[in-house]
Each structure stands twice: as structure tokens, then as C-alpha cells.
Coordinates of C-alpha atoms in Angstrom, one line a residue:
X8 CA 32.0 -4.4 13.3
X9 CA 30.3 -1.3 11.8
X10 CA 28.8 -1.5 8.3
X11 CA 31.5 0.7 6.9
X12 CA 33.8 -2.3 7.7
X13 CA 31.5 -5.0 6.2
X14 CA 32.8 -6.0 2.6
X15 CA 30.4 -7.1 0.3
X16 CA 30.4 -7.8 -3.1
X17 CA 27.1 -7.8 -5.6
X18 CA 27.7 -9.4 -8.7
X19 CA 25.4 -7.7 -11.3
X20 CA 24.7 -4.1 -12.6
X21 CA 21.1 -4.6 -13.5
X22 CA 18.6 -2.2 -11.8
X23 CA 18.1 -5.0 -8.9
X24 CA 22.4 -4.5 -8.1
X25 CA 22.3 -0.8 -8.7
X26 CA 19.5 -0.6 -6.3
X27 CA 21.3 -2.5 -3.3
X28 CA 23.9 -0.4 -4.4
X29 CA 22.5 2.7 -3.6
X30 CA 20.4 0.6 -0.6
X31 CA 23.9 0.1 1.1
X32 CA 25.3 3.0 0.9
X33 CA 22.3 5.1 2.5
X34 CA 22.7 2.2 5.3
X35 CA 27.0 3.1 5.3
X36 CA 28.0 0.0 3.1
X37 CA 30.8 0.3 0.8
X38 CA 29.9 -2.2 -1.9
X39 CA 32.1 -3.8 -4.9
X40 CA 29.4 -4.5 -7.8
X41 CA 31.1 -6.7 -10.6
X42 CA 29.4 -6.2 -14.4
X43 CA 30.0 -9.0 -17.0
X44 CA 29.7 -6.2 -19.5
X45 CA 32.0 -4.1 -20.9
X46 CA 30.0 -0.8 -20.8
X47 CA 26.2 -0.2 -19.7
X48 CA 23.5 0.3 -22.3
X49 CA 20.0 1.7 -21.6
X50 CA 18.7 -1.8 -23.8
X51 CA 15.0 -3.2 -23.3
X52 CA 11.8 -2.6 -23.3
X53 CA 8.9 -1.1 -20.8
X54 CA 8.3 -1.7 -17.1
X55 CA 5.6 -0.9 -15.0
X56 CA 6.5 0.4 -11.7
X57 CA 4.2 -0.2 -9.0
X58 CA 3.2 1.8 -6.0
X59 CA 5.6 0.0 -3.7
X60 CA 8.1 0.9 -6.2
X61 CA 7.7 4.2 -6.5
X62 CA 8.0 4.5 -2.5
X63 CA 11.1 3.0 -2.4
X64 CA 12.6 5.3 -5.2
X65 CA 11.0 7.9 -2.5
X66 CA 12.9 6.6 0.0
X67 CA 16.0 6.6 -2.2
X68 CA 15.5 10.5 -2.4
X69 CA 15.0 9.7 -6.6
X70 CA 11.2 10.2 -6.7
X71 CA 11.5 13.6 -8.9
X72 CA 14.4 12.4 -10.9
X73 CA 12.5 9.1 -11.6
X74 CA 9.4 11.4 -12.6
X75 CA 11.0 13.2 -15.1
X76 CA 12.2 10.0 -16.9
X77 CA 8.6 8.3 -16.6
X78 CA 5.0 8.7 -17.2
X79 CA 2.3 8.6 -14.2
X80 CA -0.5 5.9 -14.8
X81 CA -3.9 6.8 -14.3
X82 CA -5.8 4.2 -15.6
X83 CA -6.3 0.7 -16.7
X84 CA -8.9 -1.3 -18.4
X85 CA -9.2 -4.5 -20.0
X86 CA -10.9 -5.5 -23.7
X87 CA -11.8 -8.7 -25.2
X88 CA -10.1 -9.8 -28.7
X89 CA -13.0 -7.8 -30.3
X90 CA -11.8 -4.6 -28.0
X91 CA -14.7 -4.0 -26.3
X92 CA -14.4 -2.9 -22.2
X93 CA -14.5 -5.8 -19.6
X94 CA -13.5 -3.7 -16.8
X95 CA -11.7 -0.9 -15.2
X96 CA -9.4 1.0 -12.7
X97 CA -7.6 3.6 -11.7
X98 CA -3.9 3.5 -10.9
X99 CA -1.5 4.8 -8.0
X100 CA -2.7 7.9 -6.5
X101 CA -5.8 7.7 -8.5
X102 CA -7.2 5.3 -6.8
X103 CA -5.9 6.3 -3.3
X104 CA -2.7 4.8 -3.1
X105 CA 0.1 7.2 -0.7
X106 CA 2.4 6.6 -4.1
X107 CA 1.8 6.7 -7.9
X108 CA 2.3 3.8 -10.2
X109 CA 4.5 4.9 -13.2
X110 CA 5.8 3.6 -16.8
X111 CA 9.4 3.8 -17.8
X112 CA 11.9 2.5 -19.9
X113 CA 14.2 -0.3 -18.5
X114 CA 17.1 0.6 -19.9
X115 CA 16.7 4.4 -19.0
X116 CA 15.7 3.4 -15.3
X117 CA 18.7 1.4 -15.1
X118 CA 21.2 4.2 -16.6
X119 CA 19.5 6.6 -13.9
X120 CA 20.5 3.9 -11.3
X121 CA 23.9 3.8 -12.5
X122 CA 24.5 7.5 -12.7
X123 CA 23.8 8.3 -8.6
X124 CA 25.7 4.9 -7.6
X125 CA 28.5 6.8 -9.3
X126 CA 27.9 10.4 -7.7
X127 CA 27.0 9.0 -4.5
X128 CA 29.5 5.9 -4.3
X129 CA 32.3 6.9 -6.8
X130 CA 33.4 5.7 -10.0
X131 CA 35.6 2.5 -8.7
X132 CA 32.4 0.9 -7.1
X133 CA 31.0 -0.6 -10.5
X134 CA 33.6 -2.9 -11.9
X135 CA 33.0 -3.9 -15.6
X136 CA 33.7 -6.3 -18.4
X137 CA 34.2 -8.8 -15.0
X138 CA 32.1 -12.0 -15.2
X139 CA 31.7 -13.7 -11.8
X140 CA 32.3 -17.6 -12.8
X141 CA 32.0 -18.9 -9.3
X142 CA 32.4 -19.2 -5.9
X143 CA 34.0 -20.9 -2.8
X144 CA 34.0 -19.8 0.6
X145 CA 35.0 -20.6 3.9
X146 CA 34.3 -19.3 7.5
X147 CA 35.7 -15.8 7.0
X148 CA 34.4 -15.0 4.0
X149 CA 34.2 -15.4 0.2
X150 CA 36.4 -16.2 -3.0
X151 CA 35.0 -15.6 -6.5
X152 CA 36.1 -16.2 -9.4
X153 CA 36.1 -13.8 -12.2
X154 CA 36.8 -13.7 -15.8
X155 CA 38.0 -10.5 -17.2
X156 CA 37.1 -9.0 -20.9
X157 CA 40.5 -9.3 -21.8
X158 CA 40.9 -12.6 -20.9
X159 CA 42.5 -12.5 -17.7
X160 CA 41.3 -14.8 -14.7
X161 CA 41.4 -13.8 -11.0
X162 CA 40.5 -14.9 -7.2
X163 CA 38.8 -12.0 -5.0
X164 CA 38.0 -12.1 -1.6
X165 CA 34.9 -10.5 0.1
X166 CA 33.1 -10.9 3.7
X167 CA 29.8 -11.6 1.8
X168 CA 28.6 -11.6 -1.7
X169 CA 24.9 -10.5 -2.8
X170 CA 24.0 -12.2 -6.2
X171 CA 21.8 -9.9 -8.7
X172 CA 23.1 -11.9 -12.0
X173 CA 19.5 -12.5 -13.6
X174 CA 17.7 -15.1 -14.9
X175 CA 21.0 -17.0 -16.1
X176 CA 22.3 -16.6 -12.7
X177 CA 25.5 -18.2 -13.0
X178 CA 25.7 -18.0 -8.6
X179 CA 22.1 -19.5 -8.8
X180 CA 23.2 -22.4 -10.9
X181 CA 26.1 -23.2 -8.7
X182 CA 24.0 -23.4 -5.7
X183 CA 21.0 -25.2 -6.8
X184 CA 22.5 -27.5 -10.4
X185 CA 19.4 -29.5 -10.1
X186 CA 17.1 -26.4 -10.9
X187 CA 19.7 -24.9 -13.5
X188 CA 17.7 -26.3 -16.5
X189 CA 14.4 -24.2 -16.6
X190 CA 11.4 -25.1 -18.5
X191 CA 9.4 -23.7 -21.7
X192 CA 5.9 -22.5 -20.9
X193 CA 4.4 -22.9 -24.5
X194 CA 3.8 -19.0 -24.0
X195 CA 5.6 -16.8 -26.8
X196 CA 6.0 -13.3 -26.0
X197 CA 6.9 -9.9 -28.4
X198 CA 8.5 -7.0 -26.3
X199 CA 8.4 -3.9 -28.7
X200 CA 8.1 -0.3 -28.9
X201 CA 6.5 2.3 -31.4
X202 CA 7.1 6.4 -31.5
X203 CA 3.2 7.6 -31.9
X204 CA 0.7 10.3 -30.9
X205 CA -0.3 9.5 -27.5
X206 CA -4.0 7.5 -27.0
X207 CA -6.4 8.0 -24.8
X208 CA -5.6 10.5 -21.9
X209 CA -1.5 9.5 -22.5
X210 CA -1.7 7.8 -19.1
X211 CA -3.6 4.6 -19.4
X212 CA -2.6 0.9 -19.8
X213 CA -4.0 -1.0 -22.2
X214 CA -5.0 -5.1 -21.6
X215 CA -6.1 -6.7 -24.2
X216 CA -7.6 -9.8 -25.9
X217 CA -8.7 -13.7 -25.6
X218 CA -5.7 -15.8 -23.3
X219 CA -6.9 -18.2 -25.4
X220 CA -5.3 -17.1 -28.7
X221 CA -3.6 -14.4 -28.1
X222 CA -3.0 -11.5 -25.5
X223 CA -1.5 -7.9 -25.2
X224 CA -0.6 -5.1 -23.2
X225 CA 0.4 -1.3 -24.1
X226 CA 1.2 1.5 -22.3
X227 CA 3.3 4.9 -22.8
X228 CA 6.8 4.9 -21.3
X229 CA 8.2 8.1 -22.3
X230 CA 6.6 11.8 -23.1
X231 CA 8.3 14.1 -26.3
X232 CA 10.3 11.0 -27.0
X233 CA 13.3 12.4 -27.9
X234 CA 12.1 15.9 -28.8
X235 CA 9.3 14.6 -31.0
X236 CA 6.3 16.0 -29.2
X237 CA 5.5 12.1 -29.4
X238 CA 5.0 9.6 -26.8
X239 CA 6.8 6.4 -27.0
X240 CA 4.6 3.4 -26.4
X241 CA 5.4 -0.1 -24.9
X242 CA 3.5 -3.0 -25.8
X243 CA 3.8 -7.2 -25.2
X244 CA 2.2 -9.9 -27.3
X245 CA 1.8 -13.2 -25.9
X246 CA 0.7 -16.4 -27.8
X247 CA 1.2 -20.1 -27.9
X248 CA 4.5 -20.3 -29.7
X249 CA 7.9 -22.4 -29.8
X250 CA 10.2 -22.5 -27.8
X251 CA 13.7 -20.5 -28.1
X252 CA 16.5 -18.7 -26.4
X253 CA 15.8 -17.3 -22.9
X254 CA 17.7 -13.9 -23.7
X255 CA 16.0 -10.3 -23.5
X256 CA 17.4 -8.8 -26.5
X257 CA 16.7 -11.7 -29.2
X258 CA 15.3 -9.8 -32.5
X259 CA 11.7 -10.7 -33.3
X260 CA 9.7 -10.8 -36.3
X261 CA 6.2 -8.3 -36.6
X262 CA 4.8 -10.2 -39.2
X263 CA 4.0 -13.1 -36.8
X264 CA 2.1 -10.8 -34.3
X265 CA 0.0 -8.7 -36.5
X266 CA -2.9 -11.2 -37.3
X267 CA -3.5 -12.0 -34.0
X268 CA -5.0 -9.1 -33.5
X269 CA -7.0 -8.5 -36.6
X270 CA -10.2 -8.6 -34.7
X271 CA -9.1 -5.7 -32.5
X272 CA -11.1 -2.1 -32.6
X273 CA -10.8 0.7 -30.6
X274 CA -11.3 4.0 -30.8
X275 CA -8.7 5.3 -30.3
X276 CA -6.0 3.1 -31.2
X277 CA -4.9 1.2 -34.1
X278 CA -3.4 -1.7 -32.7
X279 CA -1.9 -3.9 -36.0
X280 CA -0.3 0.2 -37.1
X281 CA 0.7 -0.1 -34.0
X282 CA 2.9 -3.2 -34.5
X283 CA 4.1 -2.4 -38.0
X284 CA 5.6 1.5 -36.8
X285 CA 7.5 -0.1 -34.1
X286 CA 11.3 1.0 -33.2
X287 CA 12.1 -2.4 -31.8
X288 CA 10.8 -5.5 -31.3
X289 CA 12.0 -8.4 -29.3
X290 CA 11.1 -11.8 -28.9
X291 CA 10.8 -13.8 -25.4
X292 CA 10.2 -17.3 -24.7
X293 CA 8.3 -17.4 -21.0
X294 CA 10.3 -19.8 -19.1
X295 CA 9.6 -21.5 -15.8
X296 CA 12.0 -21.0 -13.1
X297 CA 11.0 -23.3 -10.1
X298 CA 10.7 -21.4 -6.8
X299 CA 13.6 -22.2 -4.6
X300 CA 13.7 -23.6 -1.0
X301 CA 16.4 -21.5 -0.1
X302 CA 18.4 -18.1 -1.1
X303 CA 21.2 -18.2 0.8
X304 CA 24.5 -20.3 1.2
X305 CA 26.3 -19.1 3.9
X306 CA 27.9 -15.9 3.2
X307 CA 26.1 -15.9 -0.3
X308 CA 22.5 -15.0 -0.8
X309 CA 20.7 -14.3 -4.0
X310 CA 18.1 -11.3 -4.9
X311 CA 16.1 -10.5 -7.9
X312 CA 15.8 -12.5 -10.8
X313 CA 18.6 -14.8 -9.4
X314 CA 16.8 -15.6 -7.0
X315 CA 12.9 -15.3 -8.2
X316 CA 12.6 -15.1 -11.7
X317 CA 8.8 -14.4 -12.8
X318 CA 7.0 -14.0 -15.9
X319 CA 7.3 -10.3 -16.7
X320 CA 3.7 -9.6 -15.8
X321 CA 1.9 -7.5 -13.7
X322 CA 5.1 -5.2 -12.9
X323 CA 6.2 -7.5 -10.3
X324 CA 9.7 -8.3 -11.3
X325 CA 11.8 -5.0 -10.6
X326 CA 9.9 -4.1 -8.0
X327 CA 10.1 -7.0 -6.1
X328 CA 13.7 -6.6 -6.4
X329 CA 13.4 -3.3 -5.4
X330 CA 11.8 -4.4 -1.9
X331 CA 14.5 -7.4 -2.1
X332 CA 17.0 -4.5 -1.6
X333 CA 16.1 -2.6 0.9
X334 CA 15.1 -5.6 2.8
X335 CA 18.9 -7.3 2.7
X336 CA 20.0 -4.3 3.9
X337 CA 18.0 -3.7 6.6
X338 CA 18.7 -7.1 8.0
X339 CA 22.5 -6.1 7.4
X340 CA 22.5 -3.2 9.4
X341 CA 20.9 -5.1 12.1
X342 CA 24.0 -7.8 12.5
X343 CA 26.9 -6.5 10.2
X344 CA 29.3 -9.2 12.2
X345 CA 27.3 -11.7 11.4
X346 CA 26.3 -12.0 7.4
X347 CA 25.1 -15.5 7.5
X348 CA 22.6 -14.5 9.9
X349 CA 21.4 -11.4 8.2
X350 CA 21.2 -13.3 5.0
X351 CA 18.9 -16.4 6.7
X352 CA 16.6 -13.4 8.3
X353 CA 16.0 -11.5 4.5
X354 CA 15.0 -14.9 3.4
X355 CA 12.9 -15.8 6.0
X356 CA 11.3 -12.0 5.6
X357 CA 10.9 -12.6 1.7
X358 CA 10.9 -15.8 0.3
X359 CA 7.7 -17.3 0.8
X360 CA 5.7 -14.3 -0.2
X361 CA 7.7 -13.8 -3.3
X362 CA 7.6 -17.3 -4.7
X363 CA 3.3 -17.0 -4.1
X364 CA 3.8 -14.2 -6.3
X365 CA 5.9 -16.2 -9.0
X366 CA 2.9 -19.0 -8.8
X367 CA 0.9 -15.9 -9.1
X368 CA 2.0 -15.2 -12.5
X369 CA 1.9 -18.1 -13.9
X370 CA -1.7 -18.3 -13.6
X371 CA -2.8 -15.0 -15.2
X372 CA -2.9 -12.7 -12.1
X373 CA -5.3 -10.1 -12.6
X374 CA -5.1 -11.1 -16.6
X375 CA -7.8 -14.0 -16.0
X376 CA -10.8 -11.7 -16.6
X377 CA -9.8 -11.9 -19.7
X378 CA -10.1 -15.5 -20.0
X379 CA -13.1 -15.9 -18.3
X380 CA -15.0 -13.6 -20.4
X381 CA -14.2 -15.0 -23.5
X382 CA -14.6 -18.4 -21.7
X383 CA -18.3 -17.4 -20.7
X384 CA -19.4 -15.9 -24.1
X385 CA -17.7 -19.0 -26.2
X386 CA -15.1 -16.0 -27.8
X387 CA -18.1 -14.1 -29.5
X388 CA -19.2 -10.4 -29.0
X389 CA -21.4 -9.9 -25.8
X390 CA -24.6 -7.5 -24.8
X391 CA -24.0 -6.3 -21.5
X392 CA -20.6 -7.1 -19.6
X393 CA -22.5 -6.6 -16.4
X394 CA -24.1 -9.7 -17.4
X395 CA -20.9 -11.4 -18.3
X396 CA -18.5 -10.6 -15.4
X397 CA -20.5 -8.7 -12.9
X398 CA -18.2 -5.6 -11.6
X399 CA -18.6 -6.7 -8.0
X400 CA -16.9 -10.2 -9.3
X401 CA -13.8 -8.4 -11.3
X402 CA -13.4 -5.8 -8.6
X403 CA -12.8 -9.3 -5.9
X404 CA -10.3 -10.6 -8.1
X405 CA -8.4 -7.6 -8.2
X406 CA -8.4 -6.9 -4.4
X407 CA -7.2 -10.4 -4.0
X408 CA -4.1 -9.8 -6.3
X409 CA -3.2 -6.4 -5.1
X410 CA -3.0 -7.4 -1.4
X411 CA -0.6 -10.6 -2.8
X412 CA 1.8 -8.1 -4.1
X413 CA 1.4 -6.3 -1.4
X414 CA -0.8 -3.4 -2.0
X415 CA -4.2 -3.9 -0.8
X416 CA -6.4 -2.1 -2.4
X417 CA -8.1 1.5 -0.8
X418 CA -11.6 1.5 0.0
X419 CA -12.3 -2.4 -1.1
X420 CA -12.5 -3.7 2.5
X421 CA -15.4 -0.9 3.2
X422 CA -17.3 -2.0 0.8
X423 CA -16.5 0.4 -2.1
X424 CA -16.5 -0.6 -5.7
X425 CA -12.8 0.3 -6.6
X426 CA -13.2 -0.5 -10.0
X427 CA -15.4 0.7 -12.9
X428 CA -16.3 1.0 -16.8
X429 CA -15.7 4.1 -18.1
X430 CA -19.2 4.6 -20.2
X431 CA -19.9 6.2 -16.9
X432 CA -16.3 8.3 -16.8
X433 CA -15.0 11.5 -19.3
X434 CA -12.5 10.9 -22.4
X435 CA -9.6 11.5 -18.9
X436 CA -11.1 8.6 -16.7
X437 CA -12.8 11.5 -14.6
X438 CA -16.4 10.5 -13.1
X439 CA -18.9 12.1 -15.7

């Protein structure tokens, strides 16, 4: 069997499907992807894209087409709830990394995604308003069971099915109903935008505040937002909260997130204007997914969120889903006859590293410096940082993180302080 004759289906039109998409056909698939929705809308918030990311949009031949949407990251430093500097480094090639680390809108990534699957696989590939209810299969292949917009039900076959659905995975729930019900962190977080003039040197993330109370990140996602001269910002609030709906889009409320950061001052933001100009804000409930044993059930495997939902920290999500792709079609290529096969070797080649990663994120990642600042100063103002959390210290956590995700870290294993404070660096992040 070649791969041209292979028949797969992915169910899901998120950037994790549109990615295998556009995996498989550089590899000579011919995928089906199936799209509850009745029509694709560039909706969310920001992502952060990390250097692995970026290479495989390389790969994809989309690196210039996914610069032009996006905004290269140069730096990043961290602030305690009072906004002074804990710590700092640079990003992507900055620091020495082969590929650059870039912000972007979801929902414009994803549209990008979903233009060249249509100009490179054709317009009948993506099949929408068709939910995928289901499945049952047998030794030749795979029947699922849709639900049509309109009402309709129907029974498709395929050789092997690849399942992108998300965090409410419907395949997932089917094939592991003891881990369907997830669980409430106690974690609250706001998604939200706000058009602005750009801080800083435009290309720095922002981490800021106690863990303890409350937490957030900002960063630019778009330059001349819409013609404005203006950059559009991304930023996430996170604070003990209660629990609701596990759904992306739910509406949230500014008012709640605005004191939490009264304490906040920085030069050259204001962070609660911030908050009040926003374009959008969305509220998210951080929800436990237990890591799974297992992605695969015969012909059926699952990738992305289905399979490895993560807080949405640290950039990890998408691009792990990115690396998800390229590595389920690799291991496709190699035995197109055999499916079941190529879907036991992708898990073997992925699941144990990712689901170290999901732990990961659940305990802060990279964030804890926050936390053990605060921690080490009782949540008042300190002196000297050095004295606090030594740079040698921060820049150990960091290398540890960065080679979990995998992206060790150049010039930490010779000795060299890859981080820094930027009392010592230009209003750009350049060495003074």
C-alpha cells in the first residue's frame, strides 16, 4: 500500500487537525478532516509559539507567511505583584536558538492553517457542520458516526481515524469513560485582549505577580492591528476562583480582575488601563485532564488536546500538537499497510514526554520564581534580587524546563549565564 491509498480521517479543524492536514499531504496522504462547525472563525485569544514551533511551520514551507501574521519575541522577564524585575531572558534567536519564538493570534493562525489545506489539498478535504459522535471498528478499518448541521445522521468508513477534537474530545471520552469527567483546579483564568501603543521594545513578554494571589502574563500578538498603527496585546489573569464551564469562548467580567493588580507599577505599562480598554475578555476555568496510559485504539489514535490537554501555559499546547503531527505521520509513512502499528510507534515516540510536560504545568513551570520570591520576602518589596533569587539559581530552573519541552537551552551546559536583569541592558534588551 502507498500512502496515497491510505484513508484516514481526522476529526477536528482546530490548528492541531489543520496541521496533520497539511503534515499528510507533504508525506502524499489524502486526508478527510470532519468540522462540528458550520463555518471557521478566527475566535480566541494569544499563543505563544515556541522555537520548536516555529521550525516546524519551517518545515511546512509557512515560516514567512506565519511571520507576517505574528510578532518576533525578544525578550522576557518576570516582576513581583509590586512590578519590580526578578529575572530575565532572551527569546528564540536572541538567545541562540536555530528558530525564533513568535506571538500570534489563535484564531488568525488557525484561519492561515485552513487557507493552504485548501490550496494545497482542495476544498472537499475539510468537511463542516459534521460532528463525529462515535466510533466502531473492525479489522479493516473504521465506522464513525456523524451528526450533520441539518440534522441528518450517517455511517462513514475510513482505514484509520486521527482524533484532534479538543479538550471535550468526544473520541477521547469513548475510549477512556472512566477519565471523561475532568477536575477543577481552584485556578480561574481571564483570556483578553486590548488595542494599545506598543510597551517596551514591542517584542517582550510580560510575567507578572505573586502565585499566591494572583498572576499574569502579556505580550503583543499583532503589529498595526488592523491599520491602527497600534499593536494588539494579549494578556491572562489567573487567581483562585470558582469553578465553571470548561469552554474557550465563555464571556468574562473585567471588573473581577482589575484589583488584583492594584499593587502593580511599571514603567512603562499601565496594567489595570490595560484591563479596562480590552476588546475581549474571556473567562477559563483550569481543569485537570489526567494523563492517559494509552492514545491509541486500534485504528484510532488521538493527538493534541484530545489526547494531552495542558494548562495553557508556557506555549506548550499547540506546539506540542504541532510535533504530535509531524510525528504520526512520519510513523505513517514508515508502515502505511499497517496503521495500528504506526499508531502504537507515535505513542511510544510521544506519550511519555508529553504527559511530563502536562505534570509540568501544573506545577508552575518556569512561573515558580515567581512564587518563591514572594515566598522568600513574605510578599513585601525587596533590596537586592540577587539576594533574593540569585541569577545562577533562576537561570537552573530555566535550563531544566527548556530541555523538558524540548529546547535545551544554548550556552547553559558551558557554563554561561543565559539569563539576566536588564539594569545592565538598553530600553531594546541590548547589552549596555
Amino acid at each position: 500500500m502507498t500512502t496515497t491509498d491510505l484513508d484516514i480521517a481526522i476529526i477536528g479543524a482546530g490548528p492541531a487537525g489543520l496541521l496533520t492536514a497539511l503534515r499528510m499531504h507533504q508525506k502524499g496522504f489524502r486526508p478527510v478532516v470532519y468540522e462540528v462547525v458550520p463555518e471557521l472563525k478566527p475566535l480566541g485569544v494569544g499563543v505563544d509559539i515556541k522555537t520548536v514551533g516555529t521550525a516546524e511551520l519551517d518545515d511546512l514551507g509557512l515560516l514567512e507567511e506565519f511571520r507576517a501574521i505574528s510578532v518576533d519575541a525578544q525578550d522576557s522577564i518576570f516582576y513581583n505583584h509590586f512590578g519590580q524585575e526578578i529575572y530575565a531572558e532572551k527569546c528564540g534567536v536572541h538567545m541562540g536558538y536555530r528558530h525564533e519564538q513568535r506571538f500570534v493570534h489563535r484564531g488568525t493562525l488557525q484561519m492561515l492553517f485552513h487557507k493552504v489545506v485548501l490550496e494545497r489539498l482542495g476544498a472537499d478535504t475539510i468537511r463542516l457542520g459534521t460532528d463525529v459522535t462515535g466510533y466502531s471498528q473492525d479489522e479493516t478499518g473504521v465506522t464513525l458516526h456523524l451528526l450533520h448541521s441539518d440534522g441528518r445522521t450517517e455511517q462513514v468508513r475510513h482505514a484509520a481515524v486521527i482524533a484532534a477534537d479538543g479538550i471535550k474530545s468526544a473520541i477521547r471520552k469513548q475510549m477512556f469513560p472512566e477519565l471523561s469527567e475532568p477536575h477543577f483546579s481552584g485556578i480561574t483564568m481571564w483570556r483578553g485582549t486590548t488595542v494599545m501603543e506598543p510597551f517596551r521594545n514591542g517584542h517582550t513578554i510580560l510575567h507578572i505577580g505573586d502565585p499566591n494571589t494572583a498572576s499574569m502574563i502579556v505580550y503583543p500578538i499583532a503589529d498595526d492591528f488592523e491599520g491602527t498603527g497600534r499593536t494588539l496585546v494579549n494578556w491572562v489573569a489567573e487567581t483562585n476562583g470558582e469553578e465553571t464551564i470548561e469552554d474557550w469562548n465563555q464571556v468574562g467580567d473585567i471588573s473581577e480582575v482589575i484589583p488584583l493588580f492594584d499593587t502593580v507599577e511599571l514603567p512603562f505599562l499601565d496594567v489595570r488601563r490595560m484591563i479596562r480598554e480590552a476588546r475581549e475578555v474571556y473567562l477559563f476555568p483550569l481543569i485537570r485532564h489526567d494523563p492517559l496510559d494509552n492514545w491509541v485504539d486500534g485504528r484510532v489514535v488521538l493527538l493534541g488536546d484530545a489526547a494531552h490537554a495542558m494548562y495553557p501555559r508556557g506555549g506548550n499546547g499547540i506546539t506540542q500538537a504541532m510535533l504530535d503531527a509531524r510525528v504520526i505521520v512520519e510513523k505513517l509513512a514508515e508502515t502505511p499497510d499497517d496503521p495500528r502499528a504506526a499508531f502504537v510507534a507515535y505513542d511510544a515516540a510521544r506519550r511519555e514526554g508529553v504527559n511530563r510536560i502536562v505534570m509540568n504545568m501544573r506545577g508552575e513551570g518556569y512561573e515558580v520564581i515567581r512564587r518563591m520570591v514572594a515566598e522568600r520576602t513574605g510578599g513585601t518589596r525587596f533590596e537586592d534580587v540577587e539576594e533574593v533569587l540569585p541569577l545562577a539559581e533562576a537561570d537552573e530552573i530555566f535550563s531544566k524546563y527548556h530541555a523538558l519541552v524540548g529546547s535545551p537551552r544554548p550556552g547553559f551546559e558551558a557554563g554561561e549565564a543565559t539569563g539576566y536583569r536588564t539594569n545592565d541592558r538598553d530600553e531594546y534588551g541590548a547589552k549596555a
